[in-house]
């Protein structure tokens, strides 16, 4: 693997200058010449794979990971909130905004894919930041990611109650929210396969909804349904194709970026994937096409069918606005009177999927934090099926508390907490780009060969530089409406509160543990890698994927007959 290393009889790369991997009885010990020095400067890194404690079960199949990746892409931001981008920027401006943000998300995912395939960990945000940058940054990223998704689960529970009340207005929404919490808790508590299978089918239904929408949208534009040939008419009205020019596009970019949050969850599933070497690159490569089809095509159709000056577009920004969702409006123009009911069901599935994925992500992140000594030890415990039950229960309890706060008479506390979590997704993505930059620099500096990477992100260093630059612009520009045209101190504070909160976690842990920035030559690129796991038998080594469909079919028949 390393061009400056020799190969041992066991087939494992050994570098006499930097790192030595000792393999005995499937236990891995990381030994470095600089260990004593690292103890002095506080840069010691402890791999979760060196622990003798029970481990997560690698039971997620390729089809489940693929659908989880798709499910993370399609959210309420697309189904309900996408209309506001059309109102802010016009049809062409909204399209450009989603193309720009889609390209940024693509590069974030390729950066995450390269690192996660090389080191398959269930918490890439904490693990990579603590490994490639500074352990205190890993602590901050991990806890902020848990906090953000824990709040998201609580907000999705609130949304579930609102959505069901669309059909049953006389029953309190709290009942349905409680039922939703029990359902997603059980799906996560059974096993990782329970989560994976539930996400597979929920994502499949969302994909079906978008497919139907695209087909109906094309038929509506051409006048096959609805009786009106629209064509490009709505691109020539007042405010189209661009509205407010660059300012409108920037507004739409912020909305587009937030609507795509959740795509990074596929990086967490790597820690429980059966075959990371094959499945992770396959899923990451498909990100581009998923964004192109699900977002770009949907925004294009919405911009062609619906005038950008439609007053309903501005109001459609939450799950309760499903009746005036741009998707619903397109179906209604096609003459589908049942559109609102269908979209309400789709949004309900979307909200359940988001809550399910959020609970899963929180649980794995919290478990890794506990394994690395950054969270209470009792959260390390796993069930026989490999489920971090205590981390799952801890997260569910806090999400329930957030939901109860939403039921209080004064909603300002709940809104304040949710607003704080809004910016954290951008901070995580920024962290991924920084980690990838450091990972690749360390990989080259230590003499490793790029061709040995299980998955190699293209367009480096342009990819992380481009994504980080855009993310900094979005983070700075997110609160423009709290400053202009009138300064709103409370909104400004709640919008940017995520930044000082992150700094408190980072600097607090740095002061407590006396951690320091890790030098490139001291970054550990040997422990817990995919190559090491495959050698130790922690991950099954699968045969290369065959592109010949007939050979694949007969091999499948052979396995079924055994």
Protein backbone atom coordinates (compact mmCIF):
# COMPACT_ATOMS: atom_id res chain seq x y z
CA UNK A 1 0.00 0.00 0.00
CA UNK A 2 2.82 2.38 0.77
CA UNK A 3 5.51 3.04 -1.75
CA UNK A 4 7.99 3.53 1.09
CA UNK A 5 7.11 0.35 2.94
CA UNK A 6 7.98 -3.32 2.88
CA UNK A 7 5.43 -6.13 2.87
CA UNK A 8 5.29 -8.62 5.69
CA UNK A 9 4.57 -12.31 5.23
CA UNK A 10 1.01 -11.69 6.34
CA UNK A 11 0.51 -9.31 3.44
CA UNK A 12 0.20 -6.21 5.58
CA UNK A 13 2.12 -3.03 4.84
CA UNK A 14 4.65 -2.07 7.46
CA UNK A 15 6.45 1.25 7.58
CA UNK A 16 9.58 1.25 9.69
CA UNK A 17 9.66 5.02 9.73
CA UNK A 18 6.17 5.80 10.97
CA UNK A 19 3.82 2.93 11.83
CA UNK A 20 3.85 -0.75 12.67
CA UNK A 21 0.75 -2.95 12.66
CA UNK A 22 0.94 -6.00 14.91
CA UNK A 23 -1.63 -8.68 14.18
CA UNK A 24 -2.34 -11.39 16.72
CA UNK A 25 -5.58 -13.24 17.41
CA UNK A 26 -7.55 -10.71 15.34
CA UNK A 27 -6.66 -7.90 17.75
CA UNK A 28 -4.89 -4.86 16.32
CA UNK A 29 -2.43 -2.75 18.25
CA UNK A 30 -1.11 0.51 16.86
CA UNK A 31 2.54 1.06 17.67
CA UNK A 32 4.41 4.21 16.70
CA UNK A 33 7.92 5.44 17.33
CA UNK A 34 6.48 8.79 18.31
CA UNK A 35 4.06 7.38 20.98
CA UNK A 36 5.92 8.85 23.95
CA UNK A 37 6.04 12.23 22.29
CA UNK A 38 2.31 12.06 21.48
CA UNK A 39 1.55 11.41 25.13
CA UNK A 40 3.41 14.58 25.98
CA UNK A 41 1.64 16.83 23.49
CA UNK A 42 -1.80 15.27 23.95
CA UNK A 43 -2.14 13.99 20.38
CA UNK A 44 -2.72 10.34 21.21
CA UNK A 45 -5.54 8.88 19.16
CA UNK A 46 -7.51 5.88 20.33
CA UNK A 47 -9.23 3.80 17.63
CA UNK A 48 -12.61 2.39 18.52
CA UNK A 49 -11.59 -0.82 16.77
CA UNK A 50 -8.92 -1.56 19.35
CA UNK A 51 -11.56 -2.06 22.00
CA UNK A 52 -12.50 -5.57 23.12
CA UNK A 53 -16.09 -4.47 23.64
CA UNK A 54 -18.92 -5.74 21.37
CA UNK A 55 -19.01 -4.23 17.91
CA UNK A 56 -21.72 -3.03 15.56
CA UNK A 57 -23.02 -5.68 13.17
CA UNK A 58 -22.26 -5.22 9.48
CA UNK A 59 -25.72 -6.17 8.22
CA UNK A 60 -26.60 -3.33 5.85
CA UNK A 61 -26.90 -4.59 2.29
CA UNK A 62 -26.04 -2.69 -0.87
CA UNK A 63 -29.66 -2.17 -1.93
CA UNK A 64 -30.46 -0.76 1.53
CA UNK A 65 -27.51 1.64 1.47
CA UNK A 66 -28.48 2.80 -2.00
CA UNK A 67 -32.01 3.59 -0.93
CA UNK A 68 -30.83 5.19 2.33
CA UNK A 69 -28.67 7.50 0.24
CA UNK A 70 -31.65 8.35 -1.95
CA UNK A 71 -33.91 8.75 1.09
CA UNK A 72 -31.44 11.17 2.62
CA UNK A 73 -31.57 13.24 -0.56
CA UNK A 74 -35.36 13.53 -0.79
CA UNK A 75 -36.91 15.47 2.08
CA UNK A 76 -39.62 17.95 2.94
CA UNK A 77 -37.33 20.69 1.60
CA UNK A 78 -38.01 19.32 -1.89
CA UNK A 79 -41.68 18.41 -1.50
CA UNK A 80 -42.84 21.49 0.41
CA UNK A 81 -40.14 24.16 0.75
CA UNK A 82 -38.83 24.21 -2.82
CA UNK A 83 -41.52 26.66 -3.89
CA UNK A 84 -39.90 29.50 -1.95
CA UNK A 85 -36.80 29.31 -4.19
CA UNK A 86 -39.01 29.93 -7.22
CA UNK A 87 -40.62 32.92 -5.50
CA UNK A 88 -37.23 34.34 -4.46
CA UNK A 89 -35.20 33.83 -7.62
CA UNK A 90 -37.57 33.07 -10.50
CA UNK A 91 -37.51 29.80 -12.49
CA UNK A 92 -34.01 30.22 -13.97
CA UNK A 93 -32.56 31.58 -10.72
CA UNK A 94 -33.99 28.66 -8.72
CA UNK A 95 -32.62 26.19 -11.25
CA UNK A 96 -29.13 27.74 -11.08
CA UNK A 97 -29.26 27.74 -7.27
CA UNK A 98 -30.05 24.02 -7.13
CA UNK A 99 -27.39 23.21 -9.75
CA UNK A 100 -24.74 25.11 -7.78
CA UNK A 101 -25.76 23.63 -4.43
CA UNK A 102 -26.14 20.18 -5.97
CA UNK A 103 -22.55 20.35 -7.24
CA UNK A 104 -21.39 21.40 -3.78
CA UNK A 105 -23.20 18.48 -2.13
CA UNK A 106 -21.72 16.13 -4.73
CA UNK A 107 -18.17 17.17 -3.81
CA UNK A 108 -18.97 16.89 -0.08
CA UNK A 109 -20.18 13.33 -0.65
CA UNK A 110 -17.15 12.35 -2.75
CA UNK A 111 -14.84 13.70 -0.02
CA UNK A 112 -16.74 11.76 2.62
CA UNK A 113 -16.78 8.68 0.39
CA UNK A 114 -13.00 8.61 -0.05
CA UNK A 115 -12.35 8.80 3.69
CA UNK A 116 -15.20 6.49 4.74
CA UNK A 117 -14.19 3.77 2.32
CA UNK A 118 -10.58 3.93 3.47
CA UNK A 119 -11.59 4.01 7.18
CA UNK A 120 -15.17 2.64 7.60
CA UNK A 121 -16.40 4.28 10.81
CA UNK A 122 -19.99 4.82 12.02
CA UNK A 123 -19.19 8.43 13.01
CA UNK A 124 -17.12 10.12 10.31
CA UNK A 125 -17.66 13.65 11.65
CA UNK A 126 -16.13 13.09 15.08
CA UNK A 127 -13.73 10.35 14.00
CA UNK A 128 -12.13 12.05 11.01
CA UNK A 129 -11.91 15.50 12.60
CA UNK A 130 -10.32 13.99 15.71
CA UNK A 131 -7.96 11.90 13.60
CA UNK A 132 -6.89 14.33 10.88
CA UNK A 133 -7.27 17.75 12.55
CA UNK A 134 -7.52 17.95 16.34
CA UNK A 135 -9.22 15.61 18.87
CA UNK A 136 -11.07 18.58 20.35
CA UNK A 137 -12.55 19.37 16.91
CA UNK A 138 -13.74 15.76 16.72
CA UNK A 139 -15.46 16.20 20.08
CA UNK A 140 -17.15 19.39 18.87
CA UNK A 141 -18.27 17.92 15.53
CA UNK A 142 -19.60 14.75 17.16
CA UNK A 143 -21.67 16.40 19.87
CA UNK A 144 -22.98 19.15 17.58
CA UNK A 145 -24.02 16.55 15.01
CA UNK A 146 -25.84 14.58 17.72
CA UNK A 147 -27.47 17.74 19.01
CA UNK A 148 -28.61 18.82 15.54
CA UNK A 149 -30.22 15.51 14.60
CA UNK A 150 -31.71 15.02 18.06
CA UNK A 151 -33.52 18.34 17.62
CA UNK A 152 -34.49 17.31 14.10
CA UNK A 153 -36.10 14.11 15.40
CA UNK A 154 -38.09 16.19 17.90
CA UNK A 155 -39.24 18.59 15.17
CA UNK A 156 -40.22 15.67 12.90
CA UNK A 157 -42.40 14.31 15.70
CA UNK A 158 -44.18 17.66 15.83
CA UNK A 159 -44.62 17.56 12.04
CA UNK A 160 -46.10 14.04 12.19
CA UNK A 161 -48.91 15.23 14.44
CA UNK A 162 -49.64 18.22 12.18
CA UNK A 163 -49.71 16.09 9.03
CA UNK A 164 -52.08 13.44 10.41
CA UNK A 165 -54.42 16.19 11.61
CA UNK A 166 -54.93 17.02 7.93
CA UNK A 167 -57.12 13.90 7.81
CA UNK A 168 -58.22 13.72 11.47
CA UNK A 169 -58.53 17.31 12.70
CA UNK A 170 -60.53 16.41 15.80
CA UNK A 171 -57.76 14.28 17.35
CA UNK A 172 -54.80 15.91 19.03
CA UNK A 173 -51.58 15.66 17.10
CA UNK A 174 -49.61 14.67 20.22
CA UNK A 175 -51.08 11.16 20.03
CA UNK A 176 -49.77 10.60 16.51
CA UNK A 177 -46.42 12.11 17.41
CA UNK A 178 -46.07 9.68 20.31
CA UNK A 179 -47.00 6.77 18.01
CA UNK A 180 -44.40 7.92 15.49
CA UNK A 181 -41.70 8.00 18.20
CA UNK A 182 -42.56 4.45 19.29
CA UNK A 183 -42.48 3.20 15.69
CA UNK A 184 -39.09 4.69 14.77
CA UNK A 185 -37.66 3.65 18.15
CA UNK A 186 -38.67 0.02 17.59
CA UNK A 187 -37.36 0.04 14.01
CA UNK A 188 -33.97 1.13 15.33
CA UNK A 189 -34.04 -1.11 18.41
CA UNK A 190 -34.70 -4.38 16.57
CA UNK A 191 -31.49 -4.42 14.52
CA UNK A 192 -29.65 -2.40 11.90
CA UNK A 193 -31.48 -4.50 9.32
CA UNK A 194 -34.78 -3.25 10.75
CA UNK A 195 -33.66 0.31 10.18
CA UNK A 196 -32.21 -0.49 6.76
CA UNK A 197 -35.30 -2.32 5.53
CA UNK A 198 -37.70 0.37 6.75
CA UNK A 199 -35.62 3.08 5.07
CA UNK A 200 -35.47 1.02 1.90
CA UNK A 201 -39.25 0.95 1.51
CA UNK A 202 -39.85 4.53 2.65
CA UNK A 203 -37.20 5.77 0.22
CA UNK A 204 -38.74 3.62 -2.54
CA UNK A 205 -42.11 5.32 -2.00
CA UNK A 206 -40.50 8.77 -2.14
CA UNK A 207 -38.70 7.84 -5.35
CA UNK A 208 -42.00 6.62 -6.82
CA UNK A 209 -43.67 9.92 -5.87
CA UNK A 210 -40.97 11.94 -7.66
CA UNK A 211 -41.16 9.68 -10.73
CA UNK A 212 -44.92 10.17 -10.93
CA UNK A 213 -44.47 13.91 -10.41
CA UNK A 214 -41.95 14.19 -13.26
CA UNK A 215 -44.20 12.24 -15.65
CA UNK A 216 -47.31 14.23 -14.70
CA UNK A 217 -45.33 17.49 -14.90
CA UNK A 218 -44.15 16.76 -18.44
CA UNK A 219 -47.70 15.85 -19.49
CA UNK A 220 -49.00 19.08 -17.93
CA UNK A 221 -46.38 21.27 -19.63
CA UNK A 222 -47.19 19.77 -23.02
CA UNK A 223 -50.96 20.08 -22.47
CA UNK A 224 -51.68 16.34 -22.52
CA UNK A 225 -53.27 16.68 -19.08
CA UNK A 226 -55.02 19.77 -17.76
CA UNK A 227 -56.01 20.93 -21.24
CA UNK A 228 -53.55 23.84 -21.36
CA UNK A 229 -50.26 23.86 -23.26
CA UNK A 230 -47.91 25.75 -20.92
CA UNK A 231 -44.55 25.31 -22.63
CA UNK A 232 -42.14 28.07 -21.59
CA UNK A 233 -44.83 30.67 -20.97
CA UNK A 234 -44.03 31.14 -17.27
CA UNK A 235 -40.42 32.03 -18.08
CA UNK A 236 -41.54 35.24 -19.77
CA UNK A 237 -43.77 36.79 -17.11
CA UNK A 238 -42.84 39.54 -14.65
CA UNK A 239 -40.02 38.39 -12.34
CA UNK A 240 -38.93 35.63 -14.72
CA UNK A 241 -36.67 34.03 -15.60
CA UNK A 242 -34.57 35.83 -12.96
CA UNK A 243 -35.93 37.70 -9.97
CA UNK A 244 -33.70 40.05 -7.96
CA UNK A 245 -30.77 38.75 -10.01
CA UNK A 246 -27.77 37.70 -7.87
CA UNK A 247 -29.54 38.49 -4.57
CA UNK A 248 -32.43 36.22 -5.51
CA UNK A 249 -30.06 33.42 -6.50
CA UNK A 250 -28.18 33.72 -3.19
CA UNK A 251 -31.48 33.49 -1.30
CA UNK A 252 -32.43 30.40 -3.28
CA UNK A 253 -28.97 28.86 -2.71
CA UNK A 254 -29.47 29.03 1.05
CA UNK A 255 -32.86 27.30 0.81
CA UNK A 256 -31.46 24.72 -1.62
CA UNK A 257 -28.53 23.92 0.66
CA UNK A 258 -30.78 23.32 3.65
CA UNK A 259 -33.19 21.20 1.62
CA UNK A 260 -30.32 18.84 0.70
CA UNK A 261 -29.17 18.24 4.27
CA UNK A 262 -29.21 14.57 5.21
CA UNK A 263 -27.24 13.31 2.23
CA UNK A 264 -24.26 12.77 4.55
CA UNK A 265 -26.07 10.05 6.54
CA UNK A 266 -24.84 7.48 4.04
CA UNK A 267 -21.36 8.09 5.52
CA UNK A 268 -22.61 6.88 8.92
CA UNK A 269 -24.05 3.67 7.46
CA UNK A 270 -20.54 2.68 6.27
CA UNK A 271 -19.81 1.45 9.80
CA UNK A 272 -22.46 -1.26 9.38
CA UNK A 273 -22.17 -1.97 5.66
CA UNK A 274 -21.52 -5.58 4.62
CA UNK A 275 -19.16 -4.65 1.80
CA UNK A 276 -17.79 -1.07 2.06
CA UNK A 277 -15.22 -1.62 -0.70
CA UNK A 278 -17.93 -2.24 -3.29
CA UNK A 279 -21.05 -0.49 -1.98
CA UNK A 280 -19.74 2.88 -0.76
CA UNK A 281 -18.11 3.90 -4.06
CA UNK A 282 -21.20 2.69 -5.90
CA UNK A 283 -23.51 4.79 -3.73
CA UNK A 284 -21.27 7.88 -3.82
CA UNK A 285 -20.99 7.75 -7.62
CA UNK A 286 -24.77 7.75 -7.88
CA UNK A 287 -25.08 10.98 -5.83
CA UNK A 288 -24.63 13.12 -8.94
CA UNK A 289 -27.43 11.38 -10.83
CA UNK A 290 -29.75 11.41 -7.82
CA UNK A 291 -29.32 15.16 -7.38
CA UNK A 292 -29.70 15.71 -11.12
CA UNK A 293 -32.93 13.75 -11.36
CA UNK A 294 -34.69 14.31 -8.05
CA UNK A 295 -33.83 17.97 -7.51
CA UNK A 296 -32.87 19.55 -10.82
CA UNK A 297 -35.65 17.92 -12.84
CA UNK A 298 -38.24 18.67 -10.13
CA UNK A 299 -37.25 22.35 -9.89
CA UNK A 300 -37.27 22.67 -13.69
CA UNK A 301 -40.81 21.26 -13.89
CA UNK A 302 -42.06 23.41 -11.00
CA UNK A 303 -40.61 26.52 -12.69
CA UNK A 304 -42.30 25.66 -15.99
CA UNK A 305 -45.74 24.79 -14.56
CA UNK A 306 -46.15 27.34 -11.76
CA UNK A 307 -45.75 31.13 -12.22
CA UNK A 308 -43.10 32.52 -9.89
CA UNK A 309 -45.51 35.25 -8.74
CA UNK A 310 -48.05 32.74 -7.39
CA UNK A 311 -48.77 33.91 -3.83
CA UNK A 312 -48.96 30.32 -2.53
CA UNK A 313 -45.27 29.73 -3.25
CA UNK A 314 -44.13 32.15 -0.57
CA UNK A 315 -46.35 30.53 2.06
CA UNK A 316 -45.40 26.91 1.31
CA UNK A 317 -42.48 26.48 3.69
CA UNK A 318 -43.46 23.88 6.29
CA UNK A 319 -45.00 20.43 6.51
CA UNK A 320 -48.35 21.96 7.42
CA UNK A 321 -48.49 23.72 4.05
CA UNK A 322 -48.85 20.51 2.01
CA UNK A 323 -52.07 21.76 0.41
CA UNK A 324 -50.10 24.57 -1.26
CA UNK A 325 -46.90 22.58 -1.83
CA UNK A 326 -45.52 23.19 -5.35
CA UNK A 327 -45.84 19.43 -5.95
CA UNK A 328 -49.52 19.55 -4.99
CA UNK A 329 -50.06 22.60 -7.20
CA UNK A 330 -48.58 20.81 -10.22
CA UNK A 331 -50.84 17.79 -9.68
CA UNK A 332 -53.87 20.06 -9.31
CA UNK A 333 -53.05 21.80 -12.60
CA UNK A 334 -53.01 18.33 -14.16
CA UNK A 335 -56.57 17.81 -12.92
CA UNK A 336 -55.72 15.45 -10.03
CA UNK A 337 -58.25 16.31 -7.32
CA UNK A 338 -56.64 13.77 -5.01
CA UNK A 339 -53.25 15.52 -5.17
CA UNK A 340 -53.36 17.08 -1.71
CA UNK A 341 -54.16 13.74 -0.04
CA UNK A 342 -51.42 11.92 -1.96
CA UNK A 343 -48.81 14.56 -1.20
CA UNK A 344 -49.84 14.61 2.46
CA UNK A 345 -49.18 10.86 2.59
CA UNK A 346 -45.81 11.31 0.84
CA UNK A 347 -44.78 14.10 3.22
CA UNK A 348 -45.82 11.93 6.18
CA UNK A 349 -43.56 9.14 4.89
CA UNK A 350 -40.79 11.70 4.33
CA UNK A 351 -41.09 13.00 7.89
CA UNK A 352 -41.07 9.47 9.34
CA UNK A 353 -38.03 8.66 7.21
CA UNK A 354 -36.22 11.78 8.44
CA UNK A 355 -37.02 10.92 12.06
CA UNK A 356 -35.96 7.31 11.52
CA UNK A 357 -32.65 8.31 9.92
CA UNK A 358 -32.05 11.02 12.51
CA UNK A 359 -32.50 8.59 15.38
CA UNK A 360 -30.15 6.12 13.68
CA UNK A 361 -27.48 8.79 13.05
CA UNK A 362 -27.67 10.15 16.61
CA UNK A 363 -27.35 6.68 18.08
CA UNK A 364 -24.23 5.74 16.11
CA UNK A 365 -22.54 9.10 16.66
CA UNK A 366 -23.21 8.93 20.40
CA UNK A 367 -21.94 5.35 20.58
CA UNK A 368 -18.64 6.28 18.91
CA UNK A 369 -18.27 9.29 21.20
CA UNK A 370 -18.67 6.96 24.17
CA UNK A 371 -16.19 4.46 22.73
CA UNK A 372 -13.61 7.23 22.38
CA UNK A 373 -14.16 8.51 25.93
CA UNK A 374 -16.04 11.62 24.80
CA UNK A 375 -19.41 10.56 26.25
CA UNK A 376 -20.53 8.55 29.33
CA UNK A 377 -19.32 4.93 29.36
CA UNK A 378 -22.78 3.38 29.79
CA UNK A 379 -23.62 4.52 26.24
CA UNK A 380 -21.12 1.95 24.90
CA UNK A 381 -23.37 -1.02 25.65
CA UNK A 382 -24.71 -3.00 22.73
CA UNK A 383 -27.45 -5.60 22.48
CA UNK A 384 -26.72 -9.08 21.11
CA UNK A 385 -27.91 -7.80 17.73
CA UNK A 386 -25.29 -5.04 17.82
CA UNK A 387 -27.69 -2.17 18.58
CA UNK A 388 -26.42 0.66 20.89
CA UNK A 389 -29.61 0.48 22.94
CA UNK A 390 -28.58 2.92 25.66
CA UNK A 391 -27.43 5.52 23.13
CA UNK A 392 -30.70 4.97 21.26
CA UNK A 393 -32.78 5.40 24.43
CA UNK A 394 -30.80 8.46 25.52
CA UNK A 395 -31.45 10.15 22.17
CA UNK A 396 -35.14 9.16 22.12
CA UNK A 397 -35.68 10.62 25.60
CA UNK A 398 -34.12 13.96 24.64
CA UNK A 399 -36.09 14.10 21.40
CA UNK A 400 -39.26 13.49 23.42
CA UNK A 401 -38.28 16.36 25.74
CA UNK A 402 -37.87 18.67 22.73
CA UNK A 403 -41.30 17.55 21.51
CA UNK A 404 -42.82 18.31 24.94
CA UNK A 405 -41.26 21.79 24.85
CA UNK A 406 -43.08 22.33 21.55
CA UNK A 407 -46.39 21.65 23.33
CA UNK A 408 -45.78 24.42 25.84
CA UNK A 409 -47.82 27.57 25.51
CA UNK A 410 -44.82 29.73 24.67
CA UNK A 411 -43.36 28.50 21.37
CA UNK A 412 -40.38 30.88 21.41
CA UNK A 413 -38.10 28.40 23.24
CA UNK A 414 -38.88 25.61 20.78
CA UNK A 415 -38.36 27.86 17.75
CA UNK A 416 -35.11 29.13 19.25
CA UNK A 417 -33.76 25.59 19.73
CA UNK A 418 -34.72 24.54 16.21
CA UNK A 419 -33.13 27.66 14.72
CA UNK A 420 -29.87 26.89 16.51
CA UNK A 421 -29.72 23.47 14.84
CA UNK A 422 -30.26 24.91 11.38
CA UNK A 423 -26.69 26.06 10.76
CA UNK A 424 -24.99 22.95 12.14
CA UNK A 425 -25.49 20.96 8.92
CA UNK A 426 -23.43 23.52 7.03
CA UNK A 427 -20.72 23.31 9.70
CA UNK A 428 -20.55 19.49 9.34
CA UNK A 429 -20.19 19.73 5.58
CA UNK A 430 -17.45 22.31 6.01
CA UNK A 431 -15.70 19.92 8.40
CA UNK A 432 -15.87 17.12 5.83
CA UNK A 433 -14.08 19.28 3.25
CA UNK A 434 -11.36 20.28 5.74
CA UNK A 435 -10.86 16.66 6.85
CA UNK A 436 -10.55 15.48 3.26
CA UNK A 437 -7.96 18.15 2.52
CA UNK A 438 -5.86 17.05 5.50
CA UNK A 439 -6.39 13.34 4.82
CA UNK A 440 -5.16 13.57 1.23
CA UNK A 441 -2.16 15.73 2.21
CA UNK A 442 -1.16 13.29 4.96
CA UNK A 443 -1.69 10.31 2.65
CA UNK A 444 0.75 11.74 0.10
CA UNK A 445 3.20 13.11 2.68
CA UNK A 446 3.54 9.70 4.32
CA UNK A 447 4.35 8.03 1.01
CA UNK A 448 1.12 6.20 0.25
CA UNK A 449 0.03 5.51 -3.32
CA UNK A 450 -3.24 7.17 -4.37
CA UNK A 451 -4.03 4.23 -6.65
CA UNK A 452 -4.39 2.03 -3.55
CA UNK A 453 -7.38 4.00 -2.24
CA UNK A 454 -10.56 1.84 -2.36
CA UNK A 455 -12.38 4.92 -3.67
CA UNK A 456 -10.69 8.08 -4.94
CA UNK A 457 -12.56 11.37 -5.08
CA UNK A 458 -12.07 13.15 -8.36
CA UNK A 459 -11.16 16.81 -8.97
CA UNK A 460 -8.94 17.13 -5.90
CA UNK A 461 -8.12 19.72 -4.59
CA UNK A 462 -10.83 21.64 -6.46
CA UNK A 463 -13.66 19.62 -4.85
CA UNK A 464 -13.06 20.41 -1.16
CA UNK A 465 -11.93 23.99 -1.90
CA UNK A 466 -15.05 24.66 -3.96
CA UNK A 467 -17.43 23.13 -1.42
CA UNK A 468 -15.78 24.84 1.58
CA UNK A 469 -15.86 28.24 -0.17
CA UNK A 470 -19.57 27.94 -0.95
CA UNK A 471 -20.32 26.74 2.58
CA UNK A 472 -18.55 29.73 4.13
CA UNK A 473 -20.62 32.04 1.92
CA UNK A 474 -23.85 30.29 2.98
CA UNK A 475 -22.93 30.33 6.67
CA UNK A 476 -22.19 34.06 6.53
CA UNK A 477 -25.18 34.90 4.36
CA UNK A 478 -27.79 32.76 6.11
CA UNK A 479 -28.88 35.53 8.44
CA UNK A 480 -29.08 38.33 5.88
CA UNK A 481 -32.82 38.73 6.56
CA UNK A 482 -32.10 39.31 10.27
CA UNK A 483 -29.95 42.33 9.34
CA UNK A 484 -31.64 43.75 6.25
CA UNK A 485 -33.90 45.66 5.84
CA UNK A 486 -34.19 45.83 9.65
CA UNK A 487 -31.94 44.37 12.32
CA UNK A 488 -33.67 41.74 14.49
CA UNK A 489 -31.41 40.94 17.44
CA UNK A 490 -33.28 37.82 18.62
CA UNK A 491 -33.47 36.27 15.15
CA UNK A 492 -29.83 37.14 14.46
CA UNK A 493 -28.74 35.54 17.72
CA UNK A 494 -30.76 32.35 17.18
CA UNK A 495 -29.60 32.05 13.57
CA UNK A 496 -25.89 32.22 14.38
CA UNK A 497 -25.99 30.64 17.85
CA UNK A 498 -24.70 27.36 16.37
CA UNK A 499 -21.28 28.97 15.79
CA UNK A 500 -20.52 30.02 19.42
CA UNK A 501 -22.04 26.71 20.59
CA UNK A 502 -19.58 24.84 18.38
CA UNK A 503 -16.73 26.99 19.71
CA UNK A 504 -17.71 26.20 23.31
CA UNK A 505 -17.51 22.44 22.64
CA UNK A 506 -14.25 22.79 20.70
CA UNK A 507 -12.34 25.14 23.02
CA UNK A 508 -13.80 23.61 26.20
CA UNK A 509 -12.56 20.11 25.29
CA UNK A 510 -9.27 21.55 24.04
CA UNK A 511 -8.67 23.26 27.38
CA UNK A 512 -9.77 20.18 29.36
CA UNK A 513 -7.68 17.64 27.40
CA UNK A 514 -4.86 19.96 26.31
CA UNK A 515 -5.15 18.70 22.73
CA UNK A 516 -3.05 20.07 19.89
CA UNK A 517 -3.22 20.25 16.11
CA UNK A 518 -1.95 16.97 14.61
CA UNK A 519 1.05 17.15 12.29
CA UNK A 520 0.71 15.55 8.86
CA UNK A 521 3.36 12.93 9.60
CA UNK A 522 1.68 12.01 12.89
CA UNK A 523 -1.76 11.37 11.39
CA UNK A 524 -2.68 7.70 11.84
CA UNK A 525 -3.39 6.13 8.44
CA UNK A 526 -2.91 2.52 9.53
CA UNK A 527 -5.34 1.73 12.34
CA UNK A 528 -8.91 0.72 11.53
CA UNK A 529 -8.50 0.87 7.77
CA UNK A 530 -10.53 -1.24 5.37
CA UNK A 531 -7.41 -3.21 4.41
CA UNK A 532 -6.73 -4.02 8.05
CA UNK A 533 -10.33 -5.08 8.69
CA UNK A 534 -10.39 -7.32 5.63
CA UNK A 535 -7.11 -8.94 6.71
CA UNK A 536 -8.39 -9.55 10.25
CA UNK A 537 -11.70 -10.98 9.06
CA UNK A 538 -13.73 -8.13 10.57
CA UNK A 539 -15.14 -7.52 7.07
CA UNK A 540 -15.76 -10.27 4.58
CA UNK A 541 -13.71 -9.95 1.40
CA UNK A 542 -16.21 -10.12 -1.45
CA UNK A 543 -15.33 -11.17 -4.97
CA UNK A 544 -15.13 -8.31 -7.50
CA UNK A 545 -18.44 -7.24 -8.97
CA UNK A 546 -19.10 -8.79 -12.39
CA UNK A 547 -20.44 -6.48 -15.06
CA UNK A 548 -21.77 -9.37 -17.17
CA UNK A 549 -25.47 -9.61 -16.30
CA UNK A 550 -25.78 -13.27 -17.32
CA UNK A 551 -22.86 -14.42 -15.21
CA UNK A 552 -24.32 -12.46 -12.28
CA UNK A 553 -27.68 -14.11 -12.83
CA UNK A 554 -26.32 -17.66 -12.95
CA UNK A 555 -24.12 -17.00 -9.90
CA UNK A 556 -27.21 -15.81 -8.05
CA UNK A 557 -29.09 -18.99 -9.10
CA UNK A 558 -26.18 -21.09 -7.88
CA UNK A 559 -26.19 -19.41 -4.46
CA UNK A 560 -29.95 -19.90 -4.14
CA UNK A 561 -29.64 -23.60 -4.94
CA UNK A 562 -27.01 -24.24 -2.28
